[in-house]
mmCIF file of C-alpha atoms in Angstrom:
data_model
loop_
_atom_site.group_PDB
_atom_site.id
_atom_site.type_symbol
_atom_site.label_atom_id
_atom_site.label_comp_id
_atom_site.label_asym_id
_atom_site.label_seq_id
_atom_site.Cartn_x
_atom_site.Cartn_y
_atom_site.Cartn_z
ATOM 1 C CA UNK A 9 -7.344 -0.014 -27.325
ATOM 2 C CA UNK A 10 -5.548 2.608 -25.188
ATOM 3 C CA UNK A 11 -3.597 1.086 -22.338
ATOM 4 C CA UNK A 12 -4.668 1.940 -18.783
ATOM 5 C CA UNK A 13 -3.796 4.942 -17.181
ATOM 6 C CA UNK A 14 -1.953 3.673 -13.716
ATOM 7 C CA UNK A 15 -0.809 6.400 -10.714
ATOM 8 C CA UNK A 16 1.336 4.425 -8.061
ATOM 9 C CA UNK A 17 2.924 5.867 -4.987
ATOM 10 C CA UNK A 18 6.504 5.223 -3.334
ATOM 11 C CA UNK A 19 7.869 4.031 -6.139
ATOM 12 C CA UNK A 20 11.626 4.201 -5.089
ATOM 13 C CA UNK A 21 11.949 0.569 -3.816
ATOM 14 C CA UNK A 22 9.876 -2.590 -2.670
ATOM 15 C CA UNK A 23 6.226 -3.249 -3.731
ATOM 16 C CA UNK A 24 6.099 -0.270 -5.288
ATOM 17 C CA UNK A 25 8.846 -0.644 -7.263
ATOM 18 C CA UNK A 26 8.499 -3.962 -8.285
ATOM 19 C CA UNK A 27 4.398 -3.159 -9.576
ATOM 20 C CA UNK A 28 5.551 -0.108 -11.671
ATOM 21 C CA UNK A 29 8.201 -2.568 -13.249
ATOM 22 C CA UNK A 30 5.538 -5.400 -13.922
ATOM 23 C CA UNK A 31 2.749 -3.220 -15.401
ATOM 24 C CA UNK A 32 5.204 -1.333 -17.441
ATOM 25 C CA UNK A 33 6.788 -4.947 -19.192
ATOM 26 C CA UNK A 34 4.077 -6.621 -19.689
ATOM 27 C CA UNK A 35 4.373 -7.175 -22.938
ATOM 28 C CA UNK A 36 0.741 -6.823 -24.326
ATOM 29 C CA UNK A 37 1.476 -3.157 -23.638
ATOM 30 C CA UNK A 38 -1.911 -3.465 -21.213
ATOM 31 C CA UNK A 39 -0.302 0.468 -19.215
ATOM 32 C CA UNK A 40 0.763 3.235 -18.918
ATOM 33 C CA UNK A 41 2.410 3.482 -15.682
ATOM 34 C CA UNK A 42 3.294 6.896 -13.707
ATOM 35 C CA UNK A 43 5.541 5.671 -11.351
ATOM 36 C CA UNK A 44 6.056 7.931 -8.147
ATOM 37 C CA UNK A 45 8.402 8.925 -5.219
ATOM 38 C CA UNK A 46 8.558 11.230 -2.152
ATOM 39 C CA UNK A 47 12.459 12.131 -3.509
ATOM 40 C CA UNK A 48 13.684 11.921 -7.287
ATOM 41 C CA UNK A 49 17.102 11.342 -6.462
ATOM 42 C CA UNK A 50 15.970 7.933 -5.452
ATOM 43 C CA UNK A 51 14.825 7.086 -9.010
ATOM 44 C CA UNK A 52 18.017 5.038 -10.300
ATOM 45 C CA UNK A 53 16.977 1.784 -9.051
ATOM 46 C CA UNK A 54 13.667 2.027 -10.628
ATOM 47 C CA UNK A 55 15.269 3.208 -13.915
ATOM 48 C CA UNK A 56 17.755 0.801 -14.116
ATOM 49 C CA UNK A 57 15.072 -1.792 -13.503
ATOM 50 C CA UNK A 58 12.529 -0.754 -16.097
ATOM 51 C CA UNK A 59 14.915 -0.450 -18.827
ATOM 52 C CA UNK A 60 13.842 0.782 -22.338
ATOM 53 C CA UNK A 61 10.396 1.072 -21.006
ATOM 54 C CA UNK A 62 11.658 4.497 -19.667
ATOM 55 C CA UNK A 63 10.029 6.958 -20.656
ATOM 56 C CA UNK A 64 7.682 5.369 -22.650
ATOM 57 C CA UNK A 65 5.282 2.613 -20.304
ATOM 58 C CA UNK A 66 6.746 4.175 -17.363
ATOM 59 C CA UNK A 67 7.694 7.563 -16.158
ATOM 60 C CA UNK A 68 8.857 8.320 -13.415
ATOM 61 C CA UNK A 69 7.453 12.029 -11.147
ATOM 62 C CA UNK A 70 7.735 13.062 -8.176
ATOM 63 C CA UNK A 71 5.030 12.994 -5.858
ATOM 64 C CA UNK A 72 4.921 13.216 -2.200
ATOM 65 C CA UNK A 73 1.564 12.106 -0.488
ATOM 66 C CA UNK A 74 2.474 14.510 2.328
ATOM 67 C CA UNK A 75 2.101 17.135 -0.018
ATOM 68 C CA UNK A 76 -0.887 18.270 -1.799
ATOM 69 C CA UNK A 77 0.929 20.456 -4.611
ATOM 70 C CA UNK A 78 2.779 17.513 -5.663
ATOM 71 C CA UNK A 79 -0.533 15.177 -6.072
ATOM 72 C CA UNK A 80 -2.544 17.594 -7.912
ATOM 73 C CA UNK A 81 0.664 18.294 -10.315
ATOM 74 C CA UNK A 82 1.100 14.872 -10.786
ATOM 75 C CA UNK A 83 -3.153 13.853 -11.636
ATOM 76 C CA UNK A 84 -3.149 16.947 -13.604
ATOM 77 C CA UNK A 85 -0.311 16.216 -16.046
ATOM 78 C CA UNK A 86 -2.230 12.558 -16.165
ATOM 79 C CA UNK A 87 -5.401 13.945 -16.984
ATOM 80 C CA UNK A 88 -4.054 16.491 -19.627
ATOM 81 C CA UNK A 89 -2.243 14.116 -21.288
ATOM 82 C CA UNK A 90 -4.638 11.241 -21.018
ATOM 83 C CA UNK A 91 -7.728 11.797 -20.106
ATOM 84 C CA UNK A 92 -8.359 9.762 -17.691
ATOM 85 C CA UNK A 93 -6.968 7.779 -14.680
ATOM 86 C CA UNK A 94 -7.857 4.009 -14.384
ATOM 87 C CA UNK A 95 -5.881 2.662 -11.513
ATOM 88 C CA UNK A 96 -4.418 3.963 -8.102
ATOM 89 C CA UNK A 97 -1.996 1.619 -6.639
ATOM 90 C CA UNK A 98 -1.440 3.969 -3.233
ATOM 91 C CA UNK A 99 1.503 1.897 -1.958
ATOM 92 C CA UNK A 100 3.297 4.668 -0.056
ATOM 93 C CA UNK A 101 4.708 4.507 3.875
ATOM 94 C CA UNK A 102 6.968 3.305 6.008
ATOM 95 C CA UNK A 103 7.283 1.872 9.282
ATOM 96 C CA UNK A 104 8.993 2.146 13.194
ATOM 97 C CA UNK A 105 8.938 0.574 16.629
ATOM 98 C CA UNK A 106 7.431 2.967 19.205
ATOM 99 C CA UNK A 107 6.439 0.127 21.619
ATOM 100 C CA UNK A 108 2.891 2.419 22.284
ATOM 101 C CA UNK A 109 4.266 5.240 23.792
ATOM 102 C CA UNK A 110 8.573 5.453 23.677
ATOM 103 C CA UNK A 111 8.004 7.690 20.349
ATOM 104 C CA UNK A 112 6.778 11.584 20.556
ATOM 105 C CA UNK A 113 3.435 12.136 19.650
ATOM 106 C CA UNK A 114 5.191 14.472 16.746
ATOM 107 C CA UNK A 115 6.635 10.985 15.293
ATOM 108 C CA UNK A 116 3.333 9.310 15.543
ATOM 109 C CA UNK A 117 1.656 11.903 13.430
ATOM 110 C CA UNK A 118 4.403 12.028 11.369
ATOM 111 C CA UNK A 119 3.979 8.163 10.162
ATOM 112 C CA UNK A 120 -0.027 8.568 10.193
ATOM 113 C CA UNK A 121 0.360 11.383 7.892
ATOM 114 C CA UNK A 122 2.085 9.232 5.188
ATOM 115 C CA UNK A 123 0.768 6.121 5.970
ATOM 116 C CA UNK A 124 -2.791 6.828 6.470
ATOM 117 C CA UNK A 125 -3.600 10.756 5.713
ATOM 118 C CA UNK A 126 -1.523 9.921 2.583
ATOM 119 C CA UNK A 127 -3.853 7.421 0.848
ATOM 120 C CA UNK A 128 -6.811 9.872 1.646
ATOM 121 C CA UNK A 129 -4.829 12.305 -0.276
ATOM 122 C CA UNK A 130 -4.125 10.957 -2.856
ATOM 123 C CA UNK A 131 -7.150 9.186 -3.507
ATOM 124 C CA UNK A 132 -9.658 11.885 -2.955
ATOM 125 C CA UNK A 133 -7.240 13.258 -5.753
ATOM 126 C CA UNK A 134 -8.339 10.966 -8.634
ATOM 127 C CA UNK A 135 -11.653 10.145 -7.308
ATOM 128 C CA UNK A 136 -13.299 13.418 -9.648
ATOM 129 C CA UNK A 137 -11.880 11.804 -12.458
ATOM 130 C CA UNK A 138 -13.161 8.436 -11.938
ATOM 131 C CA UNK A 139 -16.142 9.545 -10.607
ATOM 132 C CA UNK A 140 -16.737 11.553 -14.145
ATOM 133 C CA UNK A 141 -15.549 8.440 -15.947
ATOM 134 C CA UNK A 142 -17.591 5.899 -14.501
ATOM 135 C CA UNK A 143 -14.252 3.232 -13.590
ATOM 136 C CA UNK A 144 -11.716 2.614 -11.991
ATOM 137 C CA UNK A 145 -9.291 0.690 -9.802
ATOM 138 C CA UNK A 146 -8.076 2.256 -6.505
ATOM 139 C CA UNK A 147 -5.634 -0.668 -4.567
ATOM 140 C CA UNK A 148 -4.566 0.302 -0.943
ATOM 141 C CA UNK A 149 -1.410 -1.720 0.101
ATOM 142 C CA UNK A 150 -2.305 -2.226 4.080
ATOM 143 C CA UNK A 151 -0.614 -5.112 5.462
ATOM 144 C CA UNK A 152 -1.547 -8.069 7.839
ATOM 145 C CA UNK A 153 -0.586 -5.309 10.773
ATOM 146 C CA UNK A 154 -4.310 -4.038 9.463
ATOM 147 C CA UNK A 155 -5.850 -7.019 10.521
ATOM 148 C CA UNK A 156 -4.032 -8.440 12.993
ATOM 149 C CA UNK A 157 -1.909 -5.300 15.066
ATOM 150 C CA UNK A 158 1.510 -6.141 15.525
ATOM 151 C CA UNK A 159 2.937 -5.928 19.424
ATOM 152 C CA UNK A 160 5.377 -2.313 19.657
ATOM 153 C CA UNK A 161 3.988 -1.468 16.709
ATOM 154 C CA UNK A 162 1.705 0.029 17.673
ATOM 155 C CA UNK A 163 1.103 4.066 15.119
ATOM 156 C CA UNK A 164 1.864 1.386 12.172
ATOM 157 C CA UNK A 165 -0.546 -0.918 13.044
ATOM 158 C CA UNK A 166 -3.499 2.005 13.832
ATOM 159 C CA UNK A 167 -2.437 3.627 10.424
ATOM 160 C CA UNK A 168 -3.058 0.039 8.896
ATOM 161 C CA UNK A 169 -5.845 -0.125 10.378
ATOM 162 C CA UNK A 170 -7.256 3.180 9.259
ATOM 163 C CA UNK A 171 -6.463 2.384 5.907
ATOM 164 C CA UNK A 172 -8.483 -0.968 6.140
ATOM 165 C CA UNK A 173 -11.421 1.173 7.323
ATOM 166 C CA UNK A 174 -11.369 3.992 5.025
ATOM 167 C CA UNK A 175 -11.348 1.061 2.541
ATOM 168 C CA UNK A 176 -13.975 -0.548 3.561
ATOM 169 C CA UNK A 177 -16.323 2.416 4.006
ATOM 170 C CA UNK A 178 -16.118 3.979 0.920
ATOM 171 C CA UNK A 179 -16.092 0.434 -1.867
ATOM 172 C CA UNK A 180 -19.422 -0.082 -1.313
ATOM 173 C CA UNK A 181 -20.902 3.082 -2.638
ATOM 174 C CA UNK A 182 -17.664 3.703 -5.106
ATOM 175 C CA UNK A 183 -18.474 0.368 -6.731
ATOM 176 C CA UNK A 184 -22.473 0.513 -6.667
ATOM 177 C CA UNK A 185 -22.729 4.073 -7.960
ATOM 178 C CA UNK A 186 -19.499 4.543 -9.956
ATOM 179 C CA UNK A 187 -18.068 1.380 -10.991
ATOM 180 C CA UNK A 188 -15.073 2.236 -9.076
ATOM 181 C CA UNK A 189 -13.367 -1.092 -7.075
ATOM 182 C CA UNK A 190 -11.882 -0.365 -4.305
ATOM 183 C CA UNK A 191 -9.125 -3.562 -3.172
ATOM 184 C CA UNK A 192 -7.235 -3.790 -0.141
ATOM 185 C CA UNK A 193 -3.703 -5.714 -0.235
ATOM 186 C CA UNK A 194 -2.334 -6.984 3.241
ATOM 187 C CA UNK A 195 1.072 -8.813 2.534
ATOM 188 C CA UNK A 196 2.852 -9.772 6.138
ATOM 189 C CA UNK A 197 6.650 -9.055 5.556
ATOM 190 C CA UNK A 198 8.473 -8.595 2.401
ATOM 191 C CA UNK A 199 11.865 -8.488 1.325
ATOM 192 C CA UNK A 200 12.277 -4.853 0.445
ATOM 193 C CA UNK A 201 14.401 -2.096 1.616
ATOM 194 C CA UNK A 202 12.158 -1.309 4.093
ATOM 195 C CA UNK A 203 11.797 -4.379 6.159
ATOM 196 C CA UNK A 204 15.553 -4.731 5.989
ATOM 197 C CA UNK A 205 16.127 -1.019 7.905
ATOM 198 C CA UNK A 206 13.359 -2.538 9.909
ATOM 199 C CA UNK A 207 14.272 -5.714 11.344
ATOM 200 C CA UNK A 208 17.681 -5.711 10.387
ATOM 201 C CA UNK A 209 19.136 -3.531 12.985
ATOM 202 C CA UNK A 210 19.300 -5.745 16.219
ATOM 203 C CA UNK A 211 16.225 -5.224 18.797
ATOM 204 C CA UNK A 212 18.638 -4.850 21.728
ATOM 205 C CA UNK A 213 19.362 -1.344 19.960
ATOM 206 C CA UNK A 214 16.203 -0.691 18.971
ATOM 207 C CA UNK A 215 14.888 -0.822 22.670
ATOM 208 C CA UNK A 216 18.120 0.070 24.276
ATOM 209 C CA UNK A 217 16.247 3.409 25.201
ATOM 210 C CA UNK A 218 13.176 1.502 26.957
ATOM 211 C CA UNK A 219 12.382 1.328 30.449
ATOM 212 C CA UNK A 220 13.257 -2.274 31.966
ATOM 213 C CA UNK A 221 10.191 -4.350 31.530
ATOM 214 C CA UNK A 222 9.245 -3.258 27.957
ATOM 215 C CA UNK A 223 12.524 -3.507 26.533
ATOM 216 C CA UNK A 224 12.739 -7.324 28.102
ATOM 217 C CA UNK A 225 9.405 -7.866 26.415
ATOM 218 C CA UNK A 226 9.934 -6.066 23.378
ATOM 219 C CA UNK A 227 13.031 -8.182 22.854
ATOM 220 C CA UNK A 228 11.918 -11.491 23.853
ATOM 221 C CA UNK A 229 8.471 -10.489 21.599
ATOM 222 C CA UNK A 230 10.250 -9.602 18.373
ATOM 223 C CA UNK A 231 12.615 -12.493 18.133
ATOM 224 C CA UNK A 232 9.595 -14.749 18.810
ATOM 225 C CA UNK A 233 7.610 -12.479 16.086
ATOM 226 C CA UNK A 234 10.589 -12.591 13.836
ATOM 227 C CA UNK A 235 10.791 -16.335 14.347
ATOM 228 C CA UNK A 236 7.617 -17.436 13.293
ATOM 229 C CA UNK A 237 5.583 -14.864 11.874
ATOM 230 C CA UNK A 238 8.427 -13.407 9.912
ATOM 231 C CA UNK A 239 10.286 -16.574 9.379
ATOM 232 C CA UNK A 240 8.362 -16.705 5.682
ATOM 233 C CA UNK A 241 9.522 -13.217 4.186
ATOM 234 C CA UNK A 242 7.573 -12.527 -0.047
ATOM 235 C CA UNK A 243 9.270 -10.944 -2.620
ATOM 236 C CA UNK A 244 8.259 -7.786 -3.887
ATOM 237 C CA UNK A 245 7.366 -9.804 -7.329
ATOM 238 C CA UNK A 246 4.770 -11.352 -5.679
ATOM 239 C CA UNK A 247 2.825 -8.284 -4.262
ATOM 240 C CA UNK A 248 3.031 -7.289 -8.054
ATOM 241 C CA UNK A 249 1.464 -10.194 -9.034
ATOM 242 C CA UNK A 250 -1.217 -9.787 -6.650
ATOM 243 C CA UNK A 251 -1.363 -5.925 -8.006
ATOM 244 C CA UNK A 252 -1.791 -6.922 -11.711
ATOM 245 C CA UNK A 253 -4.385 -9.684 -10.766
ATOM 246 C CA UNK A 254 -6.722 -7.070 -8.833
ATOM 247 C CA UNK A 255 -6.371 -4.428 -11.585
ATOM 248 C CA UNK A 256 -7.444 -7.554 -14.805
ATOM 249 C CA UNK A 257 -9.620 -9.159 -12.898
ATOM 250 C CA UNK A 258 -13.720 -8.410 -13.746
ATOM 251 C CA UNK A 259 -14.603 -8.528 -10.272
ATOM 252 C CA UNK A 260 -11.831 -8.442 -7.983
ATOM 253 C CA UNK A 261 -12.385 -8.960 -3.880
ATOM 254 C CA UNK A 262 -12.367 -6.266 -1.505
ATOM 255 C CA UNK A 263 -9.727 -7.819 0.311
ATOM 256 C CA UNK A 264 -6.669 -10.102 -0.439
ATOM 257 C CA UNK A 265 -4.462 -11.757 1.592
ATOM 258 C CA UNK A 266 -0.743 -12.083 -0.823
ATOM 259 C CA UNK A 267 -0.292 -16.156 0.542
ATOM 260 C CA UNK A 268 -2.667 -18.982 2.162
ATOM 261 C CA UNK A 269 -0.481 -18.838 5.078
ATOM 262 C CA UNK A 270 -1.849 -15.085 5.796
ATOM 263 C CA UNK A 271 -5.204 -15.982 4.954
ATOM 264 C CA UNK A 272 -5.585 -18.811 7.307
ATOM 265 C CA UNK A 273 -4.565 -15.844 9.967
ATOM 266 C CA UNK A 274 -6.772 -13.245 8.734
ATOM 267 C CA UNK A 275 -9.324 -16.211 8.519
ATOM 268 C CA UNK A 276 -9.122 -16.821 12.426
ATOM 269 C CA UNK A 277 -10.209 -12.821 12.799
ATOM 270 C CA UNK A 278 -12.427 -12.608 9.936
ATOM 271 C CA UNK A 279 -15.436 -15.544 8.587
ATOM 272 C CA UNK A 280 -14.804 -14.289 5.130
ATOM 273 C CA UNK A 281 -11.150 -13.601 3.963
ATOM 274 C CA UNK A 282 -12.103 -11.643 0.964
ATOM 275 C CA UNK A 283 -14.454 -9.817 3.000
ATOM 276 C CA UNK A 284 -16.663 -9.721 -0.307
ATOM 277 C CA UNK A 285 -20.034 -9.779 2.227
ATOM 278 C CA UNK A 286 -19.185 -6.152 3.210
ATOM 279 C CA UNK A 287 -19.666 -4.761 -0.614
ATOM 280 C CA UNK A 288 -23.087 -5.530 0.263
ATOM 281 C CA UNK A 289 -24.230 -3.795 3.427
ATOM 282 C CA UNK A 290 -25.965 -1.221 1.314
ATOM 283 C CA UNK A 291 -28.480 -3.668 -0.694
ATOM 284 C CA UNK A 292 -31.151 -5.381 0.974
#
């Protein structure tokens, strides 16, 4: 049996990282795994990671999800030398205090345009394919921020959140009249590269620019934040985990939560945590 054709996005670090590694070793030789990033000269870590899988269970292209030239170059060389495209892992973004309105509007769009207009990109990209094939797997890497918004963060959280609802508009009818699943992954934080640029500069200097009152609150908030809701920080392997689950799994959820301790707070928002009810709002 031919393995499965998977696409991931932002590849260079983190989640993404760590999936394309997974998928690639697994040692039943389940994928092929087109691993992706905004910048090839950030591909050593990945390389050095994957090993002698290079080049052969994992390749490595450059994609930006900014960028429609890149995405179609990318699915295209899948498609040509495949023929099809089984799973989307669209894992892409990044994130940045703005505190509501201390960023330009220029650097909001900027961060929706990966972080939300990104996944649209890249998934109305392979949808054709799977469409035409009857299957797939299309993951969306949200975060709890999608469920629950995080205080002065307030463009990630909305692009989060826009994710969560493209999601769960489209899985219905992609599932019921294609066979395509359609999974949303919300971790809270995770020890990558990206939650270290984060929340590893000091707060004081992140709000040293802020008027009075916010900057007091946005301090005071983000150690509390940092103190509890952060104080239990995933590795990357995990999300992976969570990643390869989704994509073997015969029915997988629409939503997952990537530990119990998120699930009992997406559970105080939502009655269902795998949100499994809303697959159904088209049948009677």
């Amino acid at each position: 049996m031919a393995p499965q054709t998977v696409l991931i996005t932002g590849c260079s670090s983190g989640i993404g990282l760590a999936t394309a590694v997974m998928l690639a070793k697994d040692k039943q030789s389940r994928f092929k795994v087109y691993a992706t990033m905004r910048n090839l000269n950030s591909k050593t870590k990945l390389e050095e990671a994957v090993g002698n899988t290079l080049n052969k269970t994992l390749l490595i292209r450059e994609l930006d999800v900014t960028k429609d030239s890149t995405i179609k170059s990318v699915v295209d060389e899948i498609l040509r030398d495949n023929g099809r495209i089984d799973v989307l892992v669209n894992n892409a973004g990044y994130m940045g205090l703005d505190a509501i309105d201390q960023k330009s509007l220029e650097w909001c769009q900027k961060m929706m345009d990966t972080d939300y207009w990104g996944v649209v990109r890249v998934t109305r990209a392979v949808l054709p394919a799977m469409k035409t094939q009857k299957s797939g797997r299309i993951i969306c890497v949200t975060s709890m921020a999608g469920i629950r918004a995080v205080p002065f963060f307030a463009t990630y959280s909305s692009a989060k959140f826009a994710v969560e609802g493209f999601c769960e508009s489209m899985a219905p009818m992609l599932r019921d009249g294609y066979n395509i699943r359609v999974s949303i992954v919300e971790p809270g934080p995770v020890q990558t590269e990206l939650i270290t640029e984060v929340m590893g500069q000091p707060v004081e200097e992140q709000a040293e620019d802020f008027p009075p009152i916010l900057k007091e609150s946005c301090i005071e908030g983000l150690k509390h934040l940092m103190a509890n809701d952060f104080a239990v920080i995933q590795g990357a392997d995990e999300i992976a985990k969570v990643h390869m689950d989704i994509i073997l799994s015969e029915n997988p959820h629409l939503r997952y939560q990537t530990s119990e301790a998120l699930t009992k707070m997406a559970a105080e928002k939502l009655r269902d945590p795998t949100t499994d009810f809303l697959l159904n709002v088209l049948r009677k």
